[in-house]
Each structure stands twice: as structure tokens, then as C-alpha cells.
mmCIF file of C-alpha atoms in Angstrom:
data_model
loop_
_atom_site.group_PDB
_atom_site.id
_atom_site.type_symbol
_atom_site.label_atom_id
_atom_site.label_comp_id
_atom_site.label_asym_id
_atom_site.label_seq_id
_atom_site.Cartn_x
_atom_site.Cartn_y
_atom_site.Cartn_z
ATOM 1 C CA MET A 1 13.420 6.952 28.001
ATOM 2 C CA THR A 2 16.574 5.006 27.412
ATOM 3 C CA THR A 3 17.303 2.064 25.216
ATOM 4 C CA ARG A 4 19.933 -0.609 25.331
ATOM 5 C CA THR A 5 22.735 -0.444 22.812
ATOM 6 C CA ALA A 6 24.676 -3.331 21.384
ATOM 7 C CA ASP A 7 27.570 -2.933 23.810
ATOM 8 C CA GLY A 8 25.184 -3.275 26.732
ATOM 9 C CA GLY A 9 25.133 0.414 27.618
ATOM 10 C CA THR A 10 22.226 2.753 27.264
ATOM 11 C CA ALA A 11 21.710 5.713 24.974
ATOM 12 C CA ALA A 12 19.647 8.675 26.049
ATOM 13 C CA GLU A 13 16.665 9.701 23.978
ATOM 14 C CA PRO A 14 18.052 13.070 22.790
ATOM 15 C CA ASP A 15 20.927 11.166 21.194
ATOM 16 C CA LEU A 16 18.608 8.735 19.439
ATOM 17 C CA GLN A 17 16.319 11.559 18.378
ATOM 18 C CA ARG A 18 19.315 13.337 16.832
ATOM 19 C CA HIS A 19 20.295 10.242 14.855
ATOM 20 C CA PHE A 20 16.723 9.812 13.686
ATOM 21 C CA ASP A 21 16.334 13.461 12.664
ATOM 22 C CA GLY A 22 19.660 13.323 10.852
ATOM 23 C CA ARG A 23 18.647 10.279 8.846
ATOM 24 C CA VAL A 24 15.324 11.775 7.856
ATOM 25 C CA ALA A 25 16.923 15.105 6.928
ATOM 26 C CA ALA A 26 19.506 13.303 4.787
ATOM 27 C CA ASP A 27 16.648 11.537 2.979
ATOM 28 C CA GLN A 28 17.817 8.183 4.262
ATOM 29 C CA ARG A 29 15.284 5.491 5.107
ATOM 30 C CA ILE A 30 14.241 4.506 8.592
ATOM 31 C CA GLU A 31 14.201 0.724 8.963
ATOM 32 C CA PRO A 32 12.126 -1.430 11.332
ATOM 33 C CA ARG A 33 14.641 -1.931 14.135
ATOM 34 C CA ASP A 34 15.856 1.676 14.186
ATOM 35 C CA TRP A 35 14.848 3.863 17.089
ATOM 36 C CA MET A 36 11.974 6.152 16.135
ATOM 37 C CA PRO A 37 9.811 8.659 18.030
ATOM 38 C CA ASP A 38 6.563 7.201 19.365
ATOM 39 C CA GLY A 39 4.555 9.704 17.346
ATOM 40 C CA TYR A 40 6.307 8.662 14.123
ATOM 41 C CA ARG A 41 5.527 5.022 14.801
ATOM 42 C CA ALA A 42 1.901 5.728 15.717
ATOM 43 C CA THR A 43 1.362 7.941 12.661
ATOM 44 C CA LEU A 44 2.807 5.280 10.377
ATOM 45 C CA VAL A 45 0.746 2.492 11.910
ATOM 46 C CA ARG A 46 -2.423 4.544 11.474
ATOM 47 C CA GLN A 47 -1.628 5.586 7.908
ATOM 48 C CA ILE A 48 -0.407 2.184 6.686
ATOM 49 C CA ALA A 49 -3.235 0.268 8.373
ATOM 50 C CA GLN A 50 -5.822 2.648 6.945
ATOM 51 C CA HIS A 51 -4.229 2.234 3.549
ATOM 52 C CA ALA A 52 -4.213 -1.574 3.859
ATOM 53 C CA HIS A 53 -7.857 -1.613 4.962
ATOM 54 C CA SER A 54 -8.735 0.536 1.935
ATOM 55 C CA GLU A 55 -7.179 -1.977 -0.434
ATOM 56 C CA ILE A 56 -9.051 -4.850 1.204
ATOM 57 C CA ILE A 57 -12.434 -3.082 1.314
ATOM 58 C CA GLY A 58 -11.659 -1.788 -2.180
ATOM 59 C CA MET A 59 -12.138 -5.301 -3.539
ATOM 60 C CA GLN A 60 -15.859 -5.085 -2.889
ATOM 61 C CA PRO A 61 -17.219 -2.340 -5.184
ATOM 62 C CA GLU A 62 -15.621 -3.925 -8.243
ATOM 63 C CA GLY A 63 -16.037 -7.462 -6.966
ATOM 64 C CA ASP A 64 -19.776 -6.859 -7.311
ATOM 65 C CA TRP A 65 -19.310 -7.000 -11.088
ATOM 66 C CA LEU A 66 -17.230 -10.183 -11.296
ATOM 67 C CA THR A 67 -20.226 -12.401 -11.970
ATOM 68 C CA ARG A 68 -21.796 -9.889 -14.340
ATOM 69 C CA ALA A 69 -18.835 -8.792 -16.469
ATOM 70 C CA PRO A 70 -20.010 -8.539 -20.095
ATOM 71 C CA SER A 71 -17.315 -10.810 -21.564
ATOM 72 C CA LEU A 72 -14.825 -13.441 -20.514
ATOM 73 C CA ARG A 73 -12.031 -10.976 -21.313
ATOM 74 C CA ARG A 74 -13.439 -8.327 -18.971
ATOM 75 C CA LYS A 75 -14.084 -10.936 -16.315
ATOM 76 C CA ALA A 76 -10.479 -12.188 -16.401
ATOM 77 C CA ILE A 77 -9.166 -8.601 -16.236
ATOM 78 C CA LEU A 78 -11.444 -7.734 -13.343
ATOM 79 C CA LEU A 79 -10.491 -10.880 -11.444
ATOM 80 C CA ALA A 80 -6.807 -10.037 -11.853
ATOM 81 C CA LYS A 81 -7.443 -6.501 -10.662
ATOM 82 C CA VAL A 82 -9.425 -7.536 -7.593
ATOM 83 C CA GLN A 83 -6.707 -10.074 -6.768
ATOM 84 C CA ASP A 84 -4.135 -7.268 -7.022
ATOM 85 C CA GLU A 85 -6.114 -5.219 -4.493
ATOM 86 C CA ALA A 86 -5.913 -8.130 -2.062
ATOM 87 C CA GLY A 87 -2.176 -8.294 -2.720
ATOM 88 C CA HIS A 88 -1.772 -4.569 -2.090
ATOM 89 C CA GLY A 89 -3.569 -4.945 1.210
ATOM 90 C CA LEU A 90 -1.228 -7.750 2.202
ATOM 91 C CA TYR A 91 1.959 -5.856 1.226
ATOM 92 C CA LEU A 92 0.759 -3.012 3.422
ATOM 93 C CA TYR A 93 -0.280 -5.184 6.372
ATOM 94 C CA ALA A 94 3.203 -6.723 6.216
ATOM 95 C CA ALA A 95 4.738 -3.222 6.283
ATOM 96 C CA ALA A 96 2.551 -2.276 9.272
ATOM 97 C CA GLU A 97 3.641 -5.407 11.114
ATOM 98 C CA THR A 98 7.283 -4.334 10.942
ATOM 99 C CA LEU A 99 6.231 -1.543 13.340
ATOM 100 C CA GLY A 100 5.249 -4.077 15.962
ATOM 101 C CA VAL A 101 1.503 -4.348 15.433
ATOM 102 C CA ASP A 102 -0.288 -7.645 15.039
ATOM 103 C CA ARG A 103 -2.095 -8.540 11.795
ATOM 104 C CA ALA A 104 -5.066 -10.115 13.544
ATOM 105 C CA ASP A 105 -5.460 -6.979 15.671
ATOM 106 C CA LEU A 106 -5.512 -4.803 12.566
ATOM 107 C CA THR A 107 -8.228 -6.991 11.032
ATOM 108 C CA GLU A 108 -10.276 -6.720 14.196
ATOM 109 C CA ARG A 109 -9.840 -2.971 14.297
ATOM 110 C CA LEU A 110 -11.199 -2.802 10.762
ATOM 111 C CA ILE A 111 -14.234 -5.034 11.231
ATOM 112 C CA SER A 112 -15.131 -3.458 14.546
ATOM 113 C CA GLY A 113 -15.068 -0.037 12.888
ATOM 114 C CA ARG A 114 -12.258 1.298 15.083
ATOM 115 C CA GLN A 115 -9.956 1.964 12.130
ATOM 116 C CA LYS A 116 -11.068 3.682 8.964
ATOM 117 C CA TYR A 117 -10.547 3.111 5.265
ATOM 118 C CA SER A 118 -10.824 5.429 2.282
ATOM 119 C CA SER A 119 -14.274 6.974 1.988
ATOM 120 C CA ILE A 120 -14.315 6.316 -1.769
ATOM 121 C CA PHE A 121 -15.207 2.648 -1.278
ATOM 122 C CA ASN A 122 -18.468 3.518 0.416
ATOM 123 C CA TYR A 123 -20.072 4.452 -2.886
ATOM 124 C CA PRO A 124 -21.997 1.859 -4.935
ATOM 125 C CA THR A 125 -21.056 0.568 -8.393
ATOM 126 C CA LEU A 126 -24.336 0.954 -10.280
ATOM 127 C CA THR A 127 -23.316 -0.005 -13.840
ATOM 128 C CA PHE A 128 -20.396 -1.689 -15.564
ATOM 129 C CA ALA A 129 -19.149 1.753 -16.611
ATOM 130 C CA ASP A 130 -18.359 2.256 -12.913
ATOM 131 C CA VAL A 131 -15.686 -0.433 -13.234
ATOM 132 C CA GLY A 132 -14.012 1.633 -15.958
ATOM 133 C CA VAL A 133 -14.374 4.925 -14.111
ATOM 134 C CA ILE A 134 -12.975 3.433 -10.900
ATOM 135 C CA GLY A 135 -9.894 2.323 -12.837
ATOM 136 C CA TRP A 136 -9.536 5.685 -14.513
ATOM 137 C CA LEU A 137 -10.388 8.138 -11.708
ATOM 138 C CA VAL A 138 -10.119 6.248 -8.425
ATOM 139 C CA ASP A 139 -6.963 4.366 -9.346
ATOM 140 C CA GLY A 140 -5.685 7.500 -11.093
ATOM 141 C CA ALA A 141 -6.109 9.448 -7.864
ATOM 142 C CA ALA A 142 -4.525 6.594 -5.940
ATOM 143 C CA ILE A 143 -1.490 6.718 -8.237
ATOM 144 C CA CYS A 144 -1.180 10.481 -7.657
ATOM 145 C CA ASN A 145 -1.259 9.854 -3.919
ATOM 146 C CA GLN A 146 1.032 6.877 -3.976
ATOM 147 C CA VAL A 147 3.858 7.740 -6.349
ATOM 148 C CA PRO A 148 5.353 10.247 -3.855
ATOM 149 C CA LEU A 149 4.967 7.649 -1.095
ATOM 150 C CA CYS A 150 7.547 5.499 -2.883
ATOM 151 C CA ARG A 151 10.008 7.995 -1.321
ATOM 152 C CA SER A 152 8.433 7.866 2.121
ATOM 153 C CA SER A 153 10.982 7.908 4.952
ATOM 154 C CA TYR A 154 9.911 4.524 6.322
ATOM 155 C CA GLY A 155 11.650 1.835 4.273
ATOM 156 C CA PRO A 156 9.072 -0.999 4.383
ATOM 157 C CA TYR A 157 6.247 1.410 3.498
ATOM 158 C CA ALA A 158 8.190 2.936 0.613
ATOM 159 C CA ARG A 159 9.074 -0.512 -0.749
ATOM 160 C CA ALA A 160 5.452 -1.679 -0.554
ATOM 161 C CA MET A 161 4.430 1.443 -2.446
ATOM 162 C CA VAL A 162 6.927 0.727 -5.222
ATOM 163 C CA ARG A 163 5.339 -2.666 -5.813
ATOM 164 C CA ILE A 164 1.836 -1.220 -5.617
ATOM 165 C CA CYS A 165 2.517 1.622 -8.026
ATOM 166 C CA LYS A 166 3.834 -0.782 -10.657
ATOM 167 C CA GLU A 167 0.561 -2.674 -10.507
ATOM 168 C CA GLU A 168 -1.716 0.365 -10.320
ATOM 169 C CA SER A 169 -0.678 1.341 -13.810
ATOM 170 C CA PHE A 170 -2.439 -1.773 -15.154
ATOM 171 C CA HIS A 171 -5.513 -0.823 -13.102
ATOM 172 C CA GLN A 172 -5.766 2.634 -14.521
ATOM 173 C CA ARG A 173 -5.123 1.605 -18.123
ATOM 174 C CA GLN A 174 -7.649 -1.254 -18.123
ATOM 175 C CA GLY A 175 -10.254 1.198 -16.808
ATOM 176 C CA TYR A 176 -9.532 3.856 -19.388
ATOM 177 C CA GLU A 177 -9.470 1.308 -22.208
ATOM 178 C CA LEU A 178 -12.825 -0.056 -21.048
ATOM 179 C CA LEU A 179 -14.262 3.470 -21.192
ATOM 180 C CA LEU A 180 -12.788 4.138 -24.641
ATOM 181 C CA ARG A 181 -14.578 1.001 -25.866
ATOM 182 C CA MET A 182 -17.876 2.046 -24.343
ATOM 183 C CA MET A 183 -17.566 5.559 -25.761
ATOM 184 C CA ALA A 184 -17.203 3.977 -29.208
ATOM 185 C CA GLY A 185 -20.472 2.091 -28.622
ATOM 186 C CA THR A 186 -24.146 3.081 -28.488
ATOM 187 C CA PRO A 187 -25.559 6.379 -27.137
ATOM 188 C CA GLU A 188 -26.756 4.409 -24.110
ATOM 189 C CA GLN A 189 -23.230 3.190 -23.435
ATOM 190 C CA ARG A 190 -21.842 6.707 -23.748
ATOM 191 C CA ALA A 191 -24.516 7.934 -21.345
ATOM 192 C CA MET A 192 -23.468 5.259 -18.863
ATOM 193 C CA VAL A 193 -19.874 6.476 -18.988
ATOM 194 C CA GLN A 194 -20.938 10.100 -18.459
ATOM 195 C CA ASP A 195 -23.231 9.098 -15.596
ATOM 196 C CA ALA A 196 -20.478 7.124 -13.882
ATOM 197 C CA THR A 197 -18.047 10.035 -14.363
ATOM 198 C CA ASP A 198 -20.601 12.415 -12.798
ATOM 199 C CA ARG A 199 -20.973 10.201 -9.753
ATOM 200 C CA TRP A 200 -17.282 9.390 -9.161
ATOM 201 C CA TRP A 201 -15.599 12.724 -9.936
ATOM 202 C CA TRP A 202 -16.209 14.491 -6.622
ATOM 203 C CA PRO A 203 -15.599 11.474 -4.401
ATOM 204 C CA SER A 204 -12.306 10.986 -6.304
ATOM 205 C CA LEU A 205 -11.231 14.540 -5.430
ATOM 206 C CA MET A 206 -12.079 13.800 -1.792
ATOM 207 C CA MET A 207 -9.617 10.890 -1.831
ATOM 208 C CA PHE A 208 -6.801 13.391 -1.245
ATOM 209 C CA GLY A 209 -8.267 14.268 2.134
ATOM 210 C CA PRO A 210 -9.472 17.566 3.587
ATOM 211 C CA PRO A 211 -8.016 20.921 2.456
ATOM 212 C CA ASP A 212 -4.563 21.700 3.858
ATOM 213 C CA ALA A 213 -5.985 24.284 6.266
ATOM 214 C CA GLU A 214 -8.078 21.539 7.894
ATOM 215 C CA SER A 215 -5.420 18.857 7.873
ATOM 216 C CA PRO A 216 -3.467 19.543 11.063
ATOM 217 C CA ASN A 217 -1.263 16.438 10.857
ATOM 218 C CA THR A 218 0.009 17.159 7.354
ATOM 219 C CA GLN A 219 2.870 19.428 8.442
ATOM 220 C CA ARG A 220 4.183 16.948 10.951
ATOM 221 C CA SER A 221 3.918 14.044 8.495
ATOM 222 C CA MET A 222 5.783 16.095 5.925
ATOM 223 C CA ALA A 223 8.502 17.026 8.399
ATOM 224 C CA TRP A 224 8.936 13.310 9.061
ATOM 225 C CA ARG A 225 8.829 12.716 5.307
ATOM 226 C CA ILE A 226 6.100 10.134 5.735
ATOM 227 C CA LYS A 227 4.078 12.297 3.357
ATOM 228 C CA ARG A 228 5.880 14.172 0.612
ATOM 229 C CA ASP A 229 3.152 16.521 -0.674
ATOM 230 C CA THR A 230 0.125 18.248 0.837
ATOM 231 C CA ASN A 231 -3.441 17.148 0.087
ATOM 232 C CA ASP A 232 -4.168 20.247 -1.996
ATOM 233 C CA THR A 233 -0.972 19.895 -4.047
ATOM 234 C CA LEU A 234 -1.859 16.312 -4.930
ATOM 235 C CA ARG A 235 -5.481 17.205 -5.678
ATOM 236 C CA GLN A 236 -4.334 19.925 -8.086
ATOM 237 C CA ARG A 237 -1.919 17.533 -9.759
ATOM 238 C CA PHE A 238 -4.717 14.999 -10.240
ATOM 239 C CA VAL A 239 -7.072 17.565 -11.784
ATOM 240 C CA ASP A 240 -4.379 18.789 -14.167
ATOM 241 C CA MET A 241 -3.601 15.225 -15.238
ATOM 242 C CA THR A 242 -7.223 14.178 -15.648
ATOM 243 C CA VAL A 243 -8.688 17.074 -17.655
ATOM 244 C CA PRO A 244 -6.962 16.152 -20.952
ATOM 245 C CA GLN A 245 -7.863 12.490 -20.395
ATOM 246 C CA ALA A 246 -11.541 13.442 -20.050
ATOM 247 C CA GLU A 247 -11.362 15.513 -23.239
ATOM 248 C CA LYS A 248 -9.829 12.637 -25.145
ATOM 249 C CA LEU A 249 -12.490 10.310 -23.812
ATOM 250 C CA GLY A 250 -15.268 12.721 -24.702
ATOM 251 C CA VAL A 251 -16.843 13.087 -21.275
ATOM 252 C CA THR A 252 -17.563 16.250 -19.301
ATOM 253 C CA LEU A 253 -16.231 16.546 -15.763
ATOM 254 C CA PRO A 254 -19.170 17.752 -13.612
ATOM 255 C CA ASP A 255 -17.671 21.041 -12.413
ATOM 256 C CA GLU A 256 -18.751 24.359 -13.908
ATOM 257 C CA GLN A 257 -15.828 26.154 -12.308
ATOM 258 C CA LEU A 258 -13.289 23.884 -13.965
ATOM 259 C CA ARG A 259 -11.138 25.899 -16.370
ATOM 260 C CA TRP A 260 -7.495 26.472 -17.270
ATOM 261 C CA ASN A 261 -5.865 29.343 -15.438
ATOM 262 C CA PRO A 262 -2.892 30.511 -17.528
ATOM 263 C CA GLU A 263 -1.577 32.725 -14.717
ATOM 264 C CA ARG A 264 -1.306 29.861 -12.277
ATOM 265 C CA GLY A 265 -0.435 27.332 -14.947
ATOM 266 C CA HIS A 266 -3.048 25.043 -13.407
ATOM 267 C CA HIS A 267 -6.750 24.334 -13.686
ATOM 268 C CA ASP A 268 -9.087 26.145 -11.325
ATOM 269 C CA PHE A 269 -11.789 23.877 -9.976
ATOM 270 C CA GLY A 270 -14.706 23.856 -7.560
ATOM 271 C CA GLU A 271 -14.762 22.825 -3.925
ATOM 272 C CA PRO A 272 -15.848 19.260 -3.110
ATOM 273 C CA ASP A 273 -18.756 18.933 -0.688
ATOM 274 C CA TRP A 274 -16.745 18.498 2.502
ATOM 275 C CA GLU A 275 -19.911 18.011 4.501
ATOM 276 C CA GLU A 276 -20.579 14.881 2.459
ATOM 277 C CA PHE A 277 -16.952 13.791 2.954
ATOM 278 C CA ARG A 278 -17.273 14.053 6.739
ATOM 279 C CA ARG A 279 -20.596 12.207 6.643
ATOM 280 C CA VAL A 280 -19.148 9.305 4.652
ATOM 281 C CA VAL A 281 -15.924 9.117 6.684
ATOM 282 C CA SER A 282 -17.895 9.011 9.908
ATOM 283 C CA GLY A 283 -19.812 5.966 8.716
ATOM 284 C CA HIS A 284 -22.900 7.383 7.021
ATOM 285 C CA GLY A 285 -22.104 6.892 3.342
ATOM 286 C CA PRO A 286 -24.318 4.819 1.055
ATOM 287 C CA CYS A 287 -22.443 1.537 1.569
ATOM 288 C CA ASN A 288 -20.456 1.774 4.834
ATOM 289 C CA ALA A 289 -22.568 -0.756 6.715
ATOM 290 C CA GLU A 290 -22.667 -3.165 3.775
ATOM 291 C CA ARG A 291 -18.876 -3.045 3.269
ATOM 292 C CA LEU A 292 -18.097 -3.769 6.912
ATOM 293 C CA ARG A 293 -20.819 -6.388 7.256
ATOM 294 C CA ARG A 294 -19.406 -8.292 4.289
ATOM 295 C CA ARG A 295 -15.803 -8.031 5.470
ATOM 296 C CA ARG A 296 -16.806 -9.273 8.901
ATOM 297 C CA ALA A 297 -18.804 -12.169 7.415
ATOM 298 C CA ALA A 298 -15.866 -13.215 5.222
ATOM 299 C CA HIS A 299 -13.564 -13.149 8.244
ATOM 300 C CA GLU A 300 -15.921 -15.150 10.436
ATOM 301 C CA LYS A 301 -16.765 -17.673 7.747
ATOM 302 C CA GLY A 302 -13.032 -18.231 7.194
ATOM 303 C CA ALA A 303 -12.335 -18.965 10.852
ATOM 304 C CA TRP A 304 -12.661 -22.741 10.493
ATOM 305 C CA VAL A 305 -10.158 -22.713 7.615
ATOM 306 C CA ARG A 306 -7.597 -20.832 9.686
ATOM 307 C CA GLU A 307 -8.139 -23.190 12.602
ATOM 308 C CA ALA A 308 -7.924 -26.305 10.446
ATOM 309 C CA ALA A 309 -4.706 -25.114 8.789
ATOM 310 C CA ALA A 310 -3.154 -24.333 12.166
ATOM 311 C CA ALA A 311 -4.185 -27.748 13.502
ATOM 312 C CA TYR A 312 -2.759 -29.451 10.417
ATOM 313 C CA ALA A 313 0.509 -27.546 10.763
ATOM 314 C CA ALA A 314 0.748 -28.436 14.452
ATOM 315 C CA ARG A 315 0.312 -32.090 13.591
ATOM 316 C CA GLY A 316 2.947 -31.902 10.851
ATOM 317 C CA ALA A 317 5.449 -30.494 13.316
ATOM 318 C CA ARG A 318 5.360 -33.715 15.348
ATOM 319 C CA ARG A 319 7.672 -36.559 14.531
ATOM 320 C CA PRO A 320 6.171 -39.747 13.087
ATOM 321 C CA GLY A 321 4.883 -41.934 15.880
ATOM 322 C CA GLU A 322 4.852 -39.104 18.400
ATOM 323 C CA VAL A 323 1.533 -38.659 20.169
ATOM 324 C CA PRO A 324 0.109 -35.354 21.380
ATOM 325 C CA ALA A 325 0.577 -34.729 25.077
ATOM 326 C CA MET B 1 -13.404 -9.233 20.661
ATOM 327 C CA SER B 2 -13.873 -12.774 21.939
ATOM 328 C CA GLU B 3 -12.091 -14.256 18.964
ATOM 329 C CA SER B 4 -8.700 -12.880 20.073
ATOM 330 C CA ALA B 5 -8.171 -15.513 22.702
ATOM 331 C CA ALA B 6 -9.080 -18.459 20.520
ATOM 332 C CA ARG B 7 -7.646 -17.363 17.201
ATOM 333 C CA PRO B 8 -4.938 -19.593 15.841
ATOM 334 C CA GLU B 9 -1.730 -17.681 15.222
ATOM 335 C CA TRP B 10 -0.181 -18.271 11.853
ATOM 336 C CA PRO B 11 3.527 -17.487 12.115
ATOM 337 C CA LEU B 12 5.247 -14.842 10.012
ATOM 338 C CA PHE B 13 7.519 -15.904 7.149
ATOM 339 C CA GLU B 14 10.039 -13.783 5.256
ATOM 340 C CA VAL B 15 9.972 -14.268 1.488
ATOM 341 C CA PHE B 16 13.006 -14.250 -0.837
ATOM 342 C CA VAL B 17 12.612 -14.368 -4.609
ATOM 343 C CA ARG B 18 15.163 -15.162 -7.325
ATOM 344 C CA GLY B 19 14.136 -12.857 -10.147
ATOM 345 C CA ARG B 20 15.790 -14.893 -12.841
ATOM 346 C CA ARG B 21 18.551 -17.426 -13.215
ATOM 347 C CA GLY B 22 21.926 -15.953 -12.368
ATOM 348 C CA LEU B 23 20.632 -13.617 -9.645
ATOM 349 C CA ASN B 24 20.589 -13.998 -5.870
ATOM 350 C CA HIS B 25 17.394 -14.490 -3.964
ATOM 351 C CA VAL B 26 16.309 -11.091 -2.673
ATOM 352 C CA HIS B 27 14.034 -10.307 0.264
ATOM 353 C CA VAL B 28 10.675 -9.039 -1.025
ATOM 354 C CA GLY B 29 8.460 -8.978 2.053
ATOM 355 C CA SER B 30 6.669 -11.205 4.503
ATOM 356 C CA LEU B 31 3.425 -13.083 4.953
ATOM 357 C CA HIS B 32 1.555 -15.277 7.390
ATOM 358 C CA ALA B 33 1.006 -18.985 6.797
ATOM 359 C CA ALA B 34 0.222 -22.019 8.898
ATOM 360 C CA ASP B 35 3.246 -23.962 7.645
ATOM 361 C CA PRO B 36 6.149 -23.667 5.161
ATOM 362 C CA ALA B 37 4.269 -25.347 2.302
ATOM 363 C CA MET B 38 1.411 -22.871 2.621
ATOM 364 C CA ALA B 39 3.923 -20.027 2.916
ATOM 365 C CA LEU B 40 5.422 -21.039 -0.437
ATOM 366 C CA HIS B 41 2.035 -21.111 -2.134
ATOM 367 C CA ASN B 42 0.991 -17.807 -0.635
ATOM 368 C CA ALA B 43 4.335 -16.277 -1.589
ATOM 369 C CA ARG B 44 3.820 -17.360 -5.186
ATOM 370 C CA ASN B 45 0.362 -15.781 -5.249
ATOM 371 C CA LEU B 46 1.420 -12.627 -3.462
ATOM 372 C CA TYR B 47 4.881 -11.819 -4.783
ATOM 373 C CA THR B 48 5.106 -13.417 -8.251
ATOM 374 C CA ARG B 49 1.828 -12.630 -10.026
ATOM 375 C CA ARG B 50 3.726 -11.096 -12.955
ATOM 376 C CA ASN B 51 6.674 -13.378 -13.597
ATOM 377 C CA GLU B 52 8.769 -11.715 -10.885
ATOM 378 C CA GLY B 53 10.489 -14.934 -9.946
ATOM 379 C CA VAL B 54 11.798 -18.365 -10.886
ATOM 380 C CA SER B 55 12.499 -19.555 -7.332
ATOM 381 C CA ILE B 56 11.204 -18.694 -3.858
ATOM 382 C CA TRP B 57 12.601 -19.224 -0.362
ATOM 383 C CA VAL B 58 10.454 -18.822 2.729
ATOM 384 C CA VAL B 59 12.001 -18.594 6.197
ATOM 385 C CA ARG B 60 10.259 -18.313 9.552
ATOM 386 C CA SER B 61 10.904 -14.746 10.717
ATOM 387 C CA ASP B 62 11.667 -16.097 14.180
ATOM 388 C CA ASP B 63 14.545 -18.116 12.745
ATOM 389 C CA ILE B 64 16.430 -15.077 11.450
ATOM 390 C CA THR B 65 19.308 -13.767 13.531
ATOM 391 C CA ALA B 66 20.061 -10.150 12.683
ATOM 392 C CA SER B 67 22.722 -7.619 13.545
ATOM 393 C CA SER B 68 21.646 -4.536 15.461
ATOM 394 C CA PRO B 69 20.873 -1.536 13.295
ATOM 395 C CA ASP B 70 21.991 0.917 15.983
ATOM 396 C CA GLU B 71 23.910 3.897 14.692
ATOM 397 C CA LYS B 72 26.684 3.466 17.241
ATOM 398 C CA ASP B 73 26.836 -0.275 16.910
ATOM 399 C CA PRO B 74 30.542 -1.247 16.830
ATOM 400 C CA PHE B 75 29.649 -4.376 14.862
ATOM 401 C CA PHE B 76 30.720 -2.941 11.514
ATOM 402 C CA ALA B 77 33.614 -0.887 12.893
ATOM 403 C CA PRO B 78 36.333 -3.440 12.006
ATOM 404 C CA SER B 79 35.875 -2.752 8.293
ATOM 405 C CA GLY B 80 35.940 1.022 8.722
ATOM 406 C CA ASP B 81 39.683 1.467 9.255
ATOM 407 C CA LYS B 82 41.053 -1.055 6.764
ATOM 408 C CA VAL B 83 41.463 1.058 3.699
ATOM 409 C CA TYR B 84 44.184 -1.318 2.467
ATOM 410 C CA ARG B 85 41.426 -3.795 1.605
ATOM 411 C CA HIS B 86 40.395 -1.596 -1.291
ATOM 412 C CA PRO B 87 42.249 -1.554 -4.636
ATOM 413 C CA THR B 88 42.284 2.259 -4.644
ATOM 414 C CA PHE B 89 44.661 2.176 -1.625
ATOM 415 C CA TYR B 90 47.560 1.270 -3.943
ATOM 416 C CA PRO B 91 48.987 3.967 -6.205
ATOM 417 C CA ILE B 92 50.121 2.495 -9.509
ATOM 418 C CA PRO B 93 51.614 4.616 -12.325
ATOM 419 C CA ASP B 94 49.076 5.442 -15.023
ATOM 420 C CA ASP B 95 51.186 3.862 -17.750
ATOM 421 C CA VAL B 96 51.076 0.357 -16.251
ATOM 422 C CA PRO B 97 48.654 -1.507 -18.506
ATOM 423 C CA HIS B 98 45.848 -3.916 -17.521
ATOM 424 C CA MET B 99 45.901 -3.009 -13.830
#
């Protein structure tokens, strides 16, 4: 493959590849109009789109509680949080588009089930304590995943992640504060928090993806500096961060093997049920069908708005008195 | 999907935000909108939910003319060999004040 250069000549691929490798090795950022290997572009499109879809679908589990929040304060907080998730999705779609993909195509790939989103959003939110636990554990895990991505080699992705990480901190803190309040309440409220923790703990650990040994693309993504840490490294970091938070909160994390290992300087913990993970990822979780059905319905019901706005804009572009051809 | 053919394309806009008075507008990202007025509203909702800005510009992405990012692009070469444009090019004795 050759590509045209500014002076009208052509540069051979090995040359371009060397420039690209040099930039990545020097920890410089790759920007949209730079040459990049096809595999790098494809990996980024897949990862960013999947991430964007997760943010968009991620509005649903918590959105279920918007009309049933126990106070105006909680309702306003939850609204702001769900709106943030929409924003995160849009930052990421914009980053994906710099790689030459079309937004409408990405939406169609999501609602037709051709592109995936994080398996965590296929679990139901059964009580209001789930809203708190999602903020604490799910957003906590997301932060663990996303902070290193602020240094991802692809500039637009890294910049989107910087914005997202700033906002995730509010998400995690509102969740933890909600749980602290409930833990200071009645025995029933405390039981709700423990129940929600029991249900969300293992799916949260699965958010980091399969074990390193079963994650064949990890090495390549790390060489390209799209990813900065392996799945298992991030999972360990999350466990180590969360254990003292659970103690402070007064809940038990549902893992009998969870204990401090002074030799490793980390917590040992049990293995998530990877069979369940594969089942949920492949579309057979408790809420997969519901999530996609609702996203598709929202898209289809919004079609007339998009058409009307486009028609209005087209009319505005004409000069006064001009008639359509 | 059948919708692809019929779907109305909303153009892409680049968004620039002035963080506070005294600063330049800085590029923060992009978004789709049917027209510039909608782009401004969407930009406010998307990029300034936490007082990040006091002023927003939106520009159709198609309307931006950009230099080539190519490594061997000679476009920026003219500034590479003009060291005399920098103050450090001129040796001045240390004991000359206010220089």
C-alpha cells in the first residue's frame, strides 16, 4: 500500500509503519489524520464503539429508578448521572468517528446486535440500593479501567477518557454516599445494601474482561498502547481498592476466598463464573433482550424528530423567496 | 437495515469552548446537529454541564481547512532553520540588566 504525501509523491508502507511505531514507542499520541495500521484502526473502532454503546445502554438500569427515586434530591442526582452517561456515549462516538466510521452505522450495529456492550448492563436493578451499588462498584470498576485509558495512544480516545474520568468521580461518590445513608437506616435498608452488593460484586469483577490467558488481543493492544494494563492487573487493583471501602461501609463482599496476602501485597480472591460471563456476553443475560428492544424503540420513535429537524434545516438554508426545485 | 437509505444525515460540527474570560476558545470535540443553532444547544448540553465554558463556537467540520499531519510534510520546515527568531540565539553578557 502507498499513500500520497503532501508534496504529491508517495510513501511506502514500511516508512509509514516506522513513523507510527516510533511515535507510539515515544509515548506520543496518534492523531486522526496520521497514517495507522489497519489493525490499529479496526481495534480502536471496535473498542471505542463498544465503550460508547456501553455508556448508552448503561442509562437504562439506573434510568429505571428515575420515576421511583425516594426523594427529589436523589431524583435530581440520578437524572444528572444518567445525563452524564449519555454525554459519555457521545464523547466516545465522536472519538470513533475520527477513525472514519459513521455514527448512524454504529447505532445500527448496536441495535441490530452486531456490536456488543459491557455485560454488566444486562443485569436488573431490583431495589434502590442497586443505584448506590452501581455507583460504588460498577462506576468504581469503570474508573479503574478508564484512568489508564487517559494515556491511550490514540489522541481523541485519550481526550474523551479525560473528560469521562472527571465526571465518573461524581458517579462513584454519589453511589457510595447513598449507601452510607442507607447503612445508617433500618435493618431492612442495610439488608438491601448487602443484597445489592451480593448481586453486583461478581459481575463488577467481570467488567475487566476474561483472564489474561484467555484474552488473546491484550498483548497486541498493549504493544499499540491502546490498552495500558492487562485485565487481571486492573481486576486486582479494583479488588484492593474496594475491600477497605466495603469494610468502612459495613458490608461483606460475597467471596470466601477474599483475604489479604502479605507476601503478594495484594488481596487474594476467588474466580468469577466465566461461564456466566460468556452466557451474558453472547446475549443470554437476564436483560439483554429488554435493553436492546428499548434502545431500538427509542431510536425508531425518534426518527420523525431527526427527519423534521433535517427538513427544517434544509429550509433554513434557502434564501428568502427561494422556492425548492 | 432499510433505514440507512432514508435516514437524514445531520452534519458534523466541531465545538470550541472559551473556558473563562481572558482565554482562547479551545477545541473540545464534535457533535452532530441539523443546523448551527441546534449544534450550539447540543454543545452546551454536551460540553458545558459543569460550568466549563462562558462562550461556544460551532463550525461545520466540512468547513475546516487543515494542514497535513504527515511526518515528512515540508509545510512546517520554514520555521525549523530560523534559530535567529528565538531570543536565546543572541548571547548577551550576564551583567546586562533587564534583558
